[in-house]
Coordinates of C-alpha atoms and ligand atoms in Angstrom, one line a residue:
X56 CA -8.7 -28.2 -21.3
X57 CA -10.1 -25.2 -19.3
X58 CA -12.6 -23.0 -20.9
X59 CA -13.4 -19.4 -20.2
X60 CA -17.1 -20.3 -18.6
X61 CA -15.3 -22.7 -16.0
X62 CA -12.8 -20.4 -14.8
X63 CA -15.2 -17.2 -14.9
X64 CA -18.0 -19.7 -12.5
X65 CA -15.4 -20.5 -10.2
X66 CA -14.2 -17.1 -9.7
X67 CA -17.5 -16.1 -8.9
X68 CA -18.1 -18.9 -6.3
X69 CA -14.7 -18.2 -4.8
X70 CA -13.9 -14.5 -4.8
X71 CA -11.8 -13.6 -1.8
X72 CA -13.2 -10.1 -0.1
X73 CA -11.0 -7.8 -1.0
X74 CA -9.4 -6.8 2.2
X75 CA -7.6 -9.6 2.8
X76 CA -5.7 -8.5 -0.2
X77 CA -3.3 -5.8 -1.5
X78 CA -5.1 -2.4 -1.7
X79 CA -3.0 -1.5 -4.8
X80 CA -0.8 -3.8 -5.7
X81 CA -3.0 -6.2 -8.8
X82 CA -3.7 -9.8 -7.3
X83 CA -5.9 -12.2 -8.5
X84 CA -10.0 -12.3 -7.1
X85 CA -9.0 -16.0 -5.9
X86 CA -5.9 -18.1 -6.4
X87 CA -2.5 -18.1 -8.1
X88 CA -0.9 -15.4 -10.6
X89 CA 2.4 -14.9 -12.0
X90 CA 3.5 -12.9 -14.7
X91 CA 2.6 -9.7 -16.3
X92 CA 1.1 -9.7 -19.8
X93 CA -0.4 -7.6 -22.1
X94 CA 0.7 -4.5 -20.1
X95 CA -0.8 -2.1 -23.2
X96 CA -3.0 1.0 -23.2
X97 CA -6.3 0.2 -25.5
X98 CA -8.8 2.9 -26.1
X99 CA -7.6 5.4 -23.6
X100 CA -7.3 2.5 -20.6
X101 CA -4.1 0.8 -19.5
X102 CA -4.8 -2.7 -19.3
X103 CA -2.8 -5.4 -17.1
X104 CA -3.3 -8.9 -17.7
X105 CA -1.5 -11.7 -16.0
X106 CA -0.8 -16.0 -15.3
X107 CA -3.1 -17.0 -13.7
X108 CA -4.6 -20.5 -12.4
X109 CA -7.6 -19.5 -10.6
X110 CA -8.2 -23.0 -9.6
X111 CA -5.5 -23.2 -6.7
X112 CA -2.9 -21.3 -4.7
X113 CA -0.5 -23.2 -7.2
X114 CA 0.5 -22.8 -10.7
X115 CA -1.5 -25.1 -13.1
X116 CA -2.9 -24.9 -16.3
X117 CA -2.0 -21.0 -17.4
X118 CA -5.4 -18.5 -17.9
X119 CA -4.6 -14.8 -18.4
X120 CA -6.3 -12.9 -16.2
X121 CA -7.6 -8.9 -16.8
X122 CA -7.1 -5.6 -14.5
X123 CA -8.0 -1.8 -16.1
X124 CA -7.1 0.9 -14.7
X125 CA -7.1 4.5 -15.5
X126 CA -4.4 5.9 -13.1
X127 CA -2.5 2.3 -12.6
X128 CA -3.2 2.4 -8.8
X129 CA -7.1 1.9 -9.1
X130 CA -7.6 -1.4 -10.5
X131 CA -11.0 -2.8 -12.1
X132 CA -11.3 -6.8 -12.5
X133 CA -12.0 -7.9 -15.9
X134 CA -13.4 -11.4 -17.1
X135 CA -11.0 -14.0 -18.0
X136 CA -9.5 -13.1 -21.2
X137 CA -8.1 -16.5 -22.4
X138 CA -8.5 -19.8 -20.8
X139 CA -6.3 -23.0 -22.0
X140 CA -9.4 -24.1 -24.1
X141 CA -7.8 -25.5 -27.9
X142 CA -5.7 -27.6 -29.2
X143 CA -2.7 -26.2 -29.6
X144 CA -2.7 -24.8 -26.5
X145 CA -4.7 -27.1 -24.1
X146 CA -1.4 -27.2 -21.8
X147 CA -1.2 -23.3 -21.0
X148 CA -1.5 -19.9 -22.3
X149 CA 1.5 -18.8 -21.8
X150 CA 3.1 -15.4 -21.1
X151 CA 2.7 -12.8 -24.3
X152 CA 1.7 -9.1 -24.5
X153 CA -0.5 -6.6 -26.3
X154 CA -1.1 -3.7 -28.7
X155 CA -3.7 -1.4 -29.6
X156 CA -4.2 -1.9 -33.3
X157 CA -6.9 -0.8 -36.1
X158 CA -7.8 -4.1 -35.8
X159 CA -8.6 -4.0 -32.1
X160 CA -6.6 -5.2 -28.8
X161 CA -4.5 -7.8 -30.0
X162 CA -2.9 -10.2 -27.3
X163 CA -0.1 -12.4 -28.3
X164 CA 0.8 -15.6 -26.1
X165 CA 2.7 -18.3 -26.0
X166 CA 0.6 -21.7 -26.6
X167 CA 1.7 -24.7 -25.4
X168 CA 0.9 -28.0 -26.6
X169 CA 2.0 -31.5 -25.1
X170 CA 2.3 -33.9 -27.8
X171 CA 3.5 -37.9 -26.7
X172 CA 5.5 -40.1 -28.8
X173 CA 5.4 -43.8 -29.5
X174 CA 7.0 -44.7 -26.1
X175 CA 4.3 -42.6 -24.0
X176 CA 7.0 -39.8 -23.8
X177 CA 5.2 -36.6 -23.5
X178 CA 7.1 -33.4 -24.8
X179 CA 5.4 -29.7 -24.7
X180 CA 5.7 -27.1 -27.8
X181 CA 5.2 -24.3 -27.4
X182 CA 4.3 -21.7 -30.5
X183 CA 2.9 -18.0 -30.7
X184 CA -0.7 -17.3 -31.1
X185 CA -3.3 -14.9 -31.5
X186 CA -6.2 -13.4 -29.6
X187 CA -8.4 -9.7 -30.6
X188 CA -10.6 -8.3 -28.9
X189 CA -12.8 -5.1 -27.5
X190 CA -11.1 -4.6 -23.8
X191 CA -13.2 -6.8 -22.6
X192 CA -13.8 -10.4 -24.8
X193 CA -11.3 -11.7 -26.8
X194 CA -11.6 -14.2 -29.2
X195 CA -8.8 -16.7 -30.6
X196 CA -8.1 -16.5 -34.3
X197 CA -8.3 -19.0 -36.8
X198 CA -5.1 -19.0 -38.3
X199 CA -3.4 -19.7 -34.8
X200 CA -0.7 -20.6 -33.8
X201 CA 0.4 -17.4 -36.2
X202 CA 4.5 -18.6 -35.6
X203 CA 5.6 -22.3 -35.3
X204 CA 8.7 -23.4 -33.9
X205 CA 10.1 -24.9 -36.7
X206 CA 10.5 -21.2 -38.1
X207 CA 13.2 -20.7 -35.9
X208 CA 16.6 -22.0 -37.5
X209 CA 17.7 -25.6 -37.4
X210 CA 18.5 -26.5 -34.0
X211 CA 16.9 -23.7 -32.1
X212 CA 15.0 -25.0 -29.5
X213 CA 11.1 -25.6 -30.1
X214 CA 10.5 -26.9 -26.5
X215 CA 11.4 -23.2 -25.1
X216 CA 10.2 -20.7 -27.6
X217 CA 8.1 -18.3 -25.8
X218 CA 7.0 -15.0 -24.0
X219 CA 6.9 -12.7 -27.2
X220 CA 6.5 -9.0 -26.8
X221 CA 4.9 -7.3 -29.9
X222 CA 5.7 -3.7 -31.2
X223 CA 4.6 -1.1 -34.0
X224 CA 7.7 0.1 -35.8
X225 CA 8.3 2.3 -39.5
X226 CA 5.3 0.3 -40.7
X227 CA 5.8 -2.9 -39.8
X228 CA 5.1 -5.2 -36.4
X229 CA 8.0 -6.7 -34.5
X230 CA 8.3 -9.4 -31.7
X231 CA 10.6 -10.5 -29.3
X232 CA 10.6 -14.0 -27.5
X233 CA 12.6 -16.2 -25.1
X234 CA 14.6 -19.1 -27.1
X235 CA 17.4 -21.8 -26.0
X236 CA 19.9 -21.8 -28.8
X237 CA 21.8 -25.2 -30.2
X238 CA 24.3 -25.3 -27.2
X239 CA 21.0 -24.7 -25.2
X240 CA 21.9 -21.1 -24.0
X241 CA 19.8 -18.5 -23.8
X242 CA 18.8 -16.3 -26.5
X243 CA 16.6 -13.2 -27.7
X244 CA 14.9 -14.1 -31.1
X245 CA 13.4 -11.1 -33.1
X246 CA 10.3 -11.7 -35.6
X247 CA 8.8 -9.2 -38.0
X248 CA 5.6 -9.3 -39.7
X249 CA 2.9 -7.1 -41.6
X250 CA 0.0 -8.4 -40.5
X251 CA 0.3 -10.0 -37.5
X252 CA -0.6 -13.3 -39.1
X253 CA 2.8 -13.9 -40.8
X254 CA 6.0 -13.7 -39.2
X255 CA 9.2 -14.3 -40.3
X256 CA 12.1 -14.9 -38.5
X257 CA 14.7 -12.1 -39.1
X258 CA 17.7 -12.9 -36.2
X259 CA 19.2 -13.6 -33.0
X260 CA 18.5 -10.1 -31.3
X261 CA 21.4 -11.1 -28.4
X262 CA 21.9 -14.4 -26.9
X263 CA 24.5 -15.8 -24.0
X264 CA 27.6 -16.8 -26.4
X265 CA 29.6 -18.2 -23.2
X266 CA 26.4 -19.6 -21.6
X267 CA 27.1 -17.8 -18.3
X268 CA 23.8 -15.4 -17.9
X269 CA 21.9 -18.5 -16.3
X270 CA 19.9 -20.5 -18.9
X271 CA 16.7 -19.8 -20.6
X272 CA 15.9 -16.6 -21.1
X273 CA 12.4 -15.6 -20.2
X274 CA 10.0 -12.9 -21.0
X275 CA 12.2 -10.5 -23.2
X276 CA 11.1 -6.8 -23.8
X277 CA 13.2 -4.6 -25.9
X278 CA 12.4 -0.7 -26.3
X279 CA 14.2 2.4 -26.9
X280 CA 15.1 4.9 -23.9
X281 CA 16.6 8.2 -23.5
X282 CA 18.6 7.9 -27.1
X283 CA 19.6 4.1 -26.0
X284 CA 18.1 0.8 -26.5
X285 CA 17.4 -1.7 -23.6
X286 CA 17.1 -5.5 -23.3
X287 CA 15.5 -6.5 -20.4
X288 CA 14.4 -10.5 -19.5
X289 CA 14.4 -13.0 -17.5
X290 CA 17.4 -15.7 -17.4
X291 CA 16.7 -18.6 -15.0
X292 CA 19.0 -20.4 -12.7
X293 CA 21.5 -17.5 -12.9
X294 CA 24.3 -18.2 -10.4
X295 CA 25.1 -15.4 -7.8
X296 CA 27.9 -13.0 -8.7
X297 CA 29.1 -10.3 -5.5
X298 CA 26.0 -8.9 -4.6
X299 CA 23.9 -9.4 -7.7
X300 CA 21.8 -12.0 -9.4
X301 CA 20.5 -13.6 -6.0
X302 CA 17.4 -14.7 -7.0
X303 CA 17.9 -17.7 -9.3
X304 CA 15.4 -17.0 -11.6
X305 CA 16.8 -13.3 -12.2
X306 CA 15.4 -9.9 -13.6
X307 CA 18.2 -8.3 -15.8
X308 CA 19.0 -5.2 -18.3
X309 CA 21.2 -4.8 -20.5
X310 CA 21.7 -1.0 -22.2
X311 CA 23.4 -0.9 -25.7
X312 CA 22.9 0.5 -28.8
X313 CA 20.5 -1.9 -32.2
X314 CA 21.9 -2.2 -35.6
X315 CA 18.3 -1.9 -37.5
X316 CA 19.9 -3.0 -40.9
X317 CA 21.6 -6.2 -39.2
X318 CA 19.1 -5.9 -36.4
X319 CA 21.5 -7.0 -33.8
X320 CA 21.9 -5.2 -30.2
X321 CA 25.2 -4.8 -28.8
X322 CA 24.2 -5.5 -25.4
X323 CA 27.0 -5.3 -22.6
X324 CA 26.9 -6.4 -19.5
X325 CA 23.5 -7.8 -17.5
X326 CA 22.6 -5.3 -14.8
X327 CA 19.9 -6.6 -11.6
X328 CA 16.7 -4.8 -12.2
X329 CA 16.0 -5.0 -8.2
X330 CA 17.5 -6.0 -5.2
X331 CA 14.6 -7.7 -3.1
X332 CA 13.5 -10.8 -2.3
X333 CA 10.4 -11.2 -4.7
X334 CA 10.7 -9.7 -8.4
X335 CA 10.8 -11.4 -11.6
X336 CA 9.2 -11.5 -15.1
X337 CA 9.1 -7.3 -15.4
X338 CA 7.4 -6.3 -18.7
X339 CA 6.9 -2.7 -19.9
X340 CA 4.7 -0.5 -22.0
X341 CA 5.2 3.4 -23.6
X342 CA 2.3 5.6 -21.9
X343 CA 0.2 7.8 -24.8
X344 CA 2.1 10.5 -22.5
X345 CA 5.6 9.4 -23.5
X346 CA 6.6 7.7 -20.4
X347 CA 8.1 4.1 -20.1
X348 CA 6.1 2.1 -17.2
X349 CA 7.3 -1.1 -15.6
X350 CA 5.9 -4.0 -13.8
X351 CA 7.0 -7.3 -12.8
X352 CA 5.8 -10.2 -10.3
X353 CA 6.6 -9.8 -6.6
X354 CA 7.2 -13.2 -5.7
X355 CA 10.2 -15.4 -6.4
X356 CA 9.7 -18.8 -8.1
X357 CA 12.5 -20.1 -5.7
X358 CA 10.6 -18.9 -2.3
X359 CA 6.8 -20.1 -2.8
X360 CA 4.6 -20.1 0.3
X361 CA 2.0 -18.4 1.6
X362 CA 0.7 -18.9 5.0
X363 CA -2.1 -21.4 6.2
X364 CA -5.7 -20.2 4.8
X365 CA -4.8 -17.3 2.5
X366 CA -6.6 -18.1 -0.6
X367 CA -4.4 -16.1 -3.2
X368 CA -0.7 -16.2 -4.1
X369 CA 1.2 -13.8 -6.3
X370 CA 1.0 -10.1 -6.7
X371 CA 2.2 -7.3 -8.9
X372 CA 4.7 -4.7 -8.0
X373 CA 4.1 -1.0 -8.6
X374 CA 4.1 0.0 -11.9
X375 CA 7.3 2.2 -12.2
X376 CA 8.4 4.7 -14.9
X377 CA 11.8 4.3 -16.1
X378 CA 14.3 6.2 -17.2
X379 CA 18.3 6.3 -18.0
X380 CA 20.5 7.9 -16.2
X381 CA 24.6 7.8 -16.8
X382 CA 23.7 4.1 -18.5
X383 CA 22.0 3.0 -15.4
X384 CA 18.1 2.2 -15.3
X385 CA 16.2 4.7 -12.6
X386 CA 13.1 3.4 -11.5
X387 CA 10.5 5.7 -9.6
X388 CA 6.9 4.9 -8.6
X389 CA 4.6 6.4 -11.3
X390 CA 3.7 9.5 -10.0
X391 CA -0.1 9.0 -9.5
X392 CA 0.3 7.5 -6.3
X393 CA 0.7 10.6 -5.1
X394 CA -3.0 11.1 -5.8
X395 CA -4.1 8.8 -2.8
X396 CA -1.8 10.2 -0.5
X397 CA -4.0 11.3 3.0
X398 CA -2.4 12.5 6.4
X399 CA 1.0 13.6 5.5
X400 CA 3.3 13.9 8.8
X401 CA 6.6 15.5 8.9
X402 CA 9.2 14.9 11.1
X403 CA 12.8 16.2 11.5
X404 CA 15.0 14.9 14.6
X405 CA 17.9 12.7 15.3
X406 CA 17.6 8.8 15.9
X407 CA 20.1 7.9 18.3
X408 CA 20.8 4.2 20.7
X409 CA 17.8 3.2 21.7
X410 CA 14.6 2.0 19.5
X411 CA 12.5 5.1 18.8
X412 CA 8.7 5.5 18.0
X413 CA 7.9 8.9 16.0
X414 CA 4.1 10.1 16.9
X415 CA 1.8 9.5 13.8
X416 CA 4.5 7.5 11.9
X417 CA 2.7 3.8 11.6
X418 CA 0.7 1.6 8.9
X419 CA 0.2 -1.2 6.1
X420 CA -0.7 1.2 3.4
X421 CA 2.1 4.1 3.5
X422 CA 4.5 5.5 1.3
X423 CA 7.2 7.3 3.4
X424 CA 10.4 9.1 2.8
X425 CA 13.5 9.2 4.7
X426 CA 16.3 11.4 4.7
X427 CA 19.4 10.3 6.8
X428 CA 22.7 12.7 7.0
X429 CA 25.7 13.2 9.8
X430 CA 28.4 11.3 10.1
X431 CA 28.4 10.1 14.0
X432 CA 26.8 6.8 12.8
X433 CA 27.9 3.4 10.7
X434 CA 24.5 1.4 10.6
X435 CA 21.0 3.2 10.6
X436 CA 17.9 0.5 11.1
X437 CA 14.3 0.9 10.6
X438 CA 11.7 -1.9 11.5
X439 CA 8.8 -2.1 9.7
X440 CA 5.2 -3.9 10.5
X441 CA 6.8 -4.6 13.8
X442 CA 3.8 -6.1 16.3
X443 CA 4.6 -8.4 19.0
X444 CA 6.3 -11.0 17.2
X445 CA 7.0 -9.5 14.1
X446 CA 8.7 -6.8 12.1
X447 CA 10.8 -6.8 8.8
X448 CA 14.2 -4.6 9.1
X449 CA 15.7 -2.6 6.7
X450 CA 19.7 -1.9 7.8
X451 CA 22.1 0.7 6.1
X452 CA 25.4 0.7 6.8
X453 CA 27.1 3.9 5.7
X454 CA 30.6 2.8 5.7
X455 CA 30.1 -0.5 3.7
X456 CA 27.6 1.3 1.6
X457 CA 24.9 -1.2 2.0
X458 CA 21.5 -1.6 2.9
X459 CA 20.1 -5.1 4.3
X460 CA 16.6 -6.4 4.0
X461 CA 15.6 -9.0 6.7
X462 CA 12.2 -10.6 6.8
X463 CA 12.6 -13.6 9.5
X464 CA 10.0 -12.3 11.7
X465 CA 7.5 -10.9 8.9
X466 CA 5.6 -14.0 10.0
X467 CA 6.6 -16.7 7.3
X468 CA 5.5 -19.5 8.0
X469 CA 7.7 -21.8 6.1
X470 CA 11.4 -21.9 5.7
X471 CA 11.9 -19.1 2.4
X472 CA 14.9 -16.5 1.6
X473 CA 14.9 -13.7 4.2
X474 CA 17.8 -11.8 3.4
X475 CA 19.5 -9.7 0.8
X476 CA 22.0 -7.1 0.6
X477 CA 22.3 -4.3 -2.0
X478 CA 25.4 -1.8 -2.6
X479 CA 24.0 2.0 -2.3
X480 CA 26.3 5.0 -3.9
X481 CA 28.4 6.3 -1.2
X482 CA 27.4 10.4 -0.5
X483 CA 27.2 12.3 2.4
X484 CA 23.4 11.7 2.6
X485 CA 20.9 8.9 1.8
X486 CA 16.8 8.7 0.4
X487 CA 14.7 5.9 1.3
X488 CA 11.6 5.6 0.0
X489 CA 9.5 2.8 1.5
X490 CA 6.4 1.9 -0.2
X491 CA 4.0 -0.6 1.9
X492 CA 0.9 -2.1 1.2
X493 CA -0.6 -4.6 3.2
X494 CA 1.6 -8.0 2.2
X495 CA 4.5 -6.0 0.5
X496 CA 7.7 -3.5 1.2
X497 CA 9.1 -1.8 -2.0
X498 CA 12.3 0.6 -1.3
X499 CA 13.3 3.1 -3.3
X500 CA 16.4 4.4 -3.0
X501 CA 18.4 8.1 -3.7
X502 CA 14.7 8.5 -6.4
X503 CA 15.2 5.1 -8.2
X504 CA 19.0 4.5 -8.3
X505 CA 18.2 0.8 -6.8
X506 CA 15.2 -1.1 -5.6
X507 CA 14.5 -3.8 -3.6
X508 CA 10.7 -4.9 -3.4
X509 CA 9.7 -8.1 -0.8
X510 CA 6.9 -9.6 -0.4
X511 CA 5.8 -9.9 4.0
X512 CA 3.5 -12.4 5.1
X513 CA 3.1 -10.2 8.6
X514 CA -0.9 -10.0 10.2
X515 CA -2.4 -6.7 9.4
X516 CA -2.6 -5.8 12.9
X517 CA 1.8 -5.5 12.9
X518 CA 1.5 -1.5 12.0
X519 CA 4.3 0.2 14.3
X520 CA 7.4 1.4 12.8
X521 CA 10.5 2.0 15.2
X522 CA 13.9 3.3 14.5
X523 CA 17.5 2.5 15.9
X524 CA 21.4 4.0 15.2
X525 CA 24.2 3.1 16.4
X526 CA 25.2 6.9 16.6
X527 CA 23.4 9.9 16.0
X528 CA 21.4 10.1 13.0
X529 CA 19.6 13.2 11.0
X530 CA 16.7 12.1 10.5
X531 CA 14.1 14.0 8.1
X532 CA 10.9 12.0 7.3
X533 CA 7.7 12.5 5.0
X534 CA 4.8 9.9 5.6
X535 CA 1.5 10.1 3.8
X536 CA -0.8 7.0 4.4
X537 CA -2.0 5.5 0.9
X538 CA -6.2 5.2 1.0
X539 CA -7.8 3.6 -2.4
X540 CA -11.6 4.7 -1.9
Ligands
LIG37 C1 8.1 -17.0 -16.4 C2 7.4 -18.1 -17.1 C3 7.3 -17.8 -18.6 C4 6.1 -18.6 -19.0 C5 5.2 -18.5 -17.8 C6 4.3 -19.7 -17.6 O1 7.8 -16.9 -15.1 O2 8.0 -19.3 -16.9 O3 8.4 -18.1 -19.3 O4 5.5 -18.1 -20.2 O5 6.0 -18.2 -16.7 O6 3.4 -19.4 -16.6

């Protein structure tokens, strides 16, 4: 067991200065994170809280960590909100989410308790619990865990029965979680309950029939958008199909339409939420405003590493609002990023053979649009953080309608994925929007259609940004550097 104090003391001992980390992408003050939980607004803040072992670079036993924002690029630390300090779940507070309620901010988790048999075999449970508090302390409630596994039907897995996502519906609070069915595929289970202390167990929400989507499915979040409803979670060891699911443990959606009185979802087909090297565990919340934000881990749990001495692992992506467009999710960047924009520079020109440098256009912390037309050109290139030894490269090749991300020189220093290839909509012209903060790429591409978001491991002092075609290229271009004061 962990408690609260421990973790709080250590943090303050061991707080990394914060520029050697992300200026706006949410990391921990010192040591590991993965997923996103309790992405909720409470009292007017939007509040981020995440997996955390503050102990190590590695995962251990799971904390959640805090971050508040107001605008969701300007990030305040928050104490430890729950350590792995009782009973039932001294082996991990697991991933969950939050709501604002009368009762306070209530977080939901996923507690896991290791229980060992007569023969010394040791088996984890995991259950739901419980936590309220003001934004700032939370306290565990008595009654916890609030849903047991052996509420789930006969046969359903209580080993993996976890990650729930909590909602406010016509009266009445609803959860989602992760679940391995009897043939141990994975499956969406849907609770219901009136006041948050008893649950019962209404269905299977949408499951893998044919056992093909990978196998457990992790961190589920169901909403309504744009007159739809979508499923989105996390299947791990997903196996590769054309140019999607590369990631082994994969982020995917499916859009469909929910039967409330038999409260099934007829999902369709699993879609990749992004296309990059590092992105998994996405979760979601609904703005007071109305708008639909995403954010997910940017890291892979199949390419772990981070280079001799840096004292933090795991990061957040941008939060992103979503939308649907012609059954496809759009992601943009929430548009409050625009706030922190500082010297714009605009260029318009043509990139031709040999590897061009544009005045002005450099930097860690950018977010820069490109616009590429013409047709005297197959493959367009652009490296980024490029220093001596290093650069990342982004290639589009407008007759196979692809665009390549390549990261063997960002300065890895271990032997992790580098490369991944997405399709792109064939059209006459092309958006890029790259997003960079110090230890991260994110494109965007034609405003949200795909997206591919990487994490680099390149030194700080790698800034240049050159171009090459293998023709002649149209090149218009918006840069703004990104400054958090
Ligand atoms: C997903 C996950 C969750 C779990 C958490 C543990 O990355 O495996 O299913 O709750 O991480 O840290």
């Amino acid at each position: 067991m962990h408690t609260l104090e421990e973790a709080q003391n250590y943090i303050e001992q061991n707080r990394i200065d914060k520029r050697k980390r992300p200026a706006f992408h949410v990391t921990a003050p010192v040591g590991w994170i993965n997923d996103p939980n309790g992405f909720s607004t409470y009292q007017n803040k939007v509040h981020l809280f995440y997996q955390y072992h503050p102990y190590s670079t590695n995962w251990g036993p799971m904390h959640w960590g805090h971050v508040v924002s107001s605008d969701m690029i300007k990030w305040e630390e928050r104490p430890v909100a729950l350590a792995p300090d009782q009973a039932y779940d001294h082996a991990g507070v697991f991933s969950g989410s939050a709501l604002e309620t009368p009762e306070g901010h209530v977080l939901i988790y996923t507690s896991v308790e290791e229980k060992e048999d007569d023969t010394g075999n040791k088996t984890a449970y995991q259950t739901q619990s419980l936590a309220i508090g003001d934004g700032e302390n939370y306290h565990k409630v008595p009654e916890n865990p609030v849903i047991l596994g052996n509420q789930l039907p006969e046969g359903f897995n209580q080993s993996d029965f976890r990650d729930p996502k909590v909602w406010f519906e016509d009266g009445k609070y609803w959860l989602v979680a992760g679940n391995l069915s009897k043939e141990k595929h994975g499956q969406i289970v849907l609770f219901s309950s009136d006041d948050l202390r008893h649950w019962q167990y209404e269905n299977v929400l949408a499951g893998d029939e044919d056992g093909v989507i990978g196998k457990m499915w992790e961190c589920p979040d169901f909403f309504k958008l744009d007159g739809k409803h979508v499923l989105i979670t996390s299947p791990q060891n997903m196996s590769a199909t054309a140019y999607e699911f590369h990631n082994g443990h994969n982020a995917v959606y499916f859009v469909g339409d929910y039967d409330e009185e038999t409260h099934t979802f007829d999902k369709g087909c699993p879609h990749a939420l992004d296309y990059g090297l590092d992105f998994y565990a996405p979760q979601t919340t609904q703005l007071p405003d109305g708008r639909r934000i995403l954010v997910a881990w940017m890291k892979s749990w199949d390419s772990l590493a981070i280079p001799d001495g840096q004292e933090w692992q795991g990061m957040m992506t941008l939060p992103r609002e979503l939308s649907l467009e012609n059954g496809q999710l759009v992601q943009r960047p929430i548009h409050e990023l625009s706030d922190y924009h500082t010297n714009t520079l605009e260029f318009s020109g043509v990139i031709s053979k040999s590897f061009e440098m544009i005045e002005g256009v450099s930097g860690r912390q950018i977010d820069m649009t490109l616009r590429l037309s013409g047709t005297a050109y197959i493959s367009f290139t652009i490296d980024l953080a490029v220093g001596v030894n290093h650069y990342t490269r982004f290639t589009y090749n407008r007759s196979l309608n692809t665009i390549e991300v390549d990261r063997t020189y960002s300065g890895l220093q271990a032997d992790l994925n580098c490369q991944r290839k997405m399709t792109v909509s064939s059209a006459d012209s092309i958006e890029l929007r790259f997003i960079l903060d110090s230890y991260s790429i994110e494109l965007f591409v034609n405003d949200g259609e795909k997206v591919m978001s990487t994490e680099i491991q390149t030194p700080l002092d790698s800034q240049k940004i050159r171009f090459f075609s293998d023709g002649e290229t149209k090149l218009s271009l918006v840069k703004h550097d990104i400054i958090i004061p």
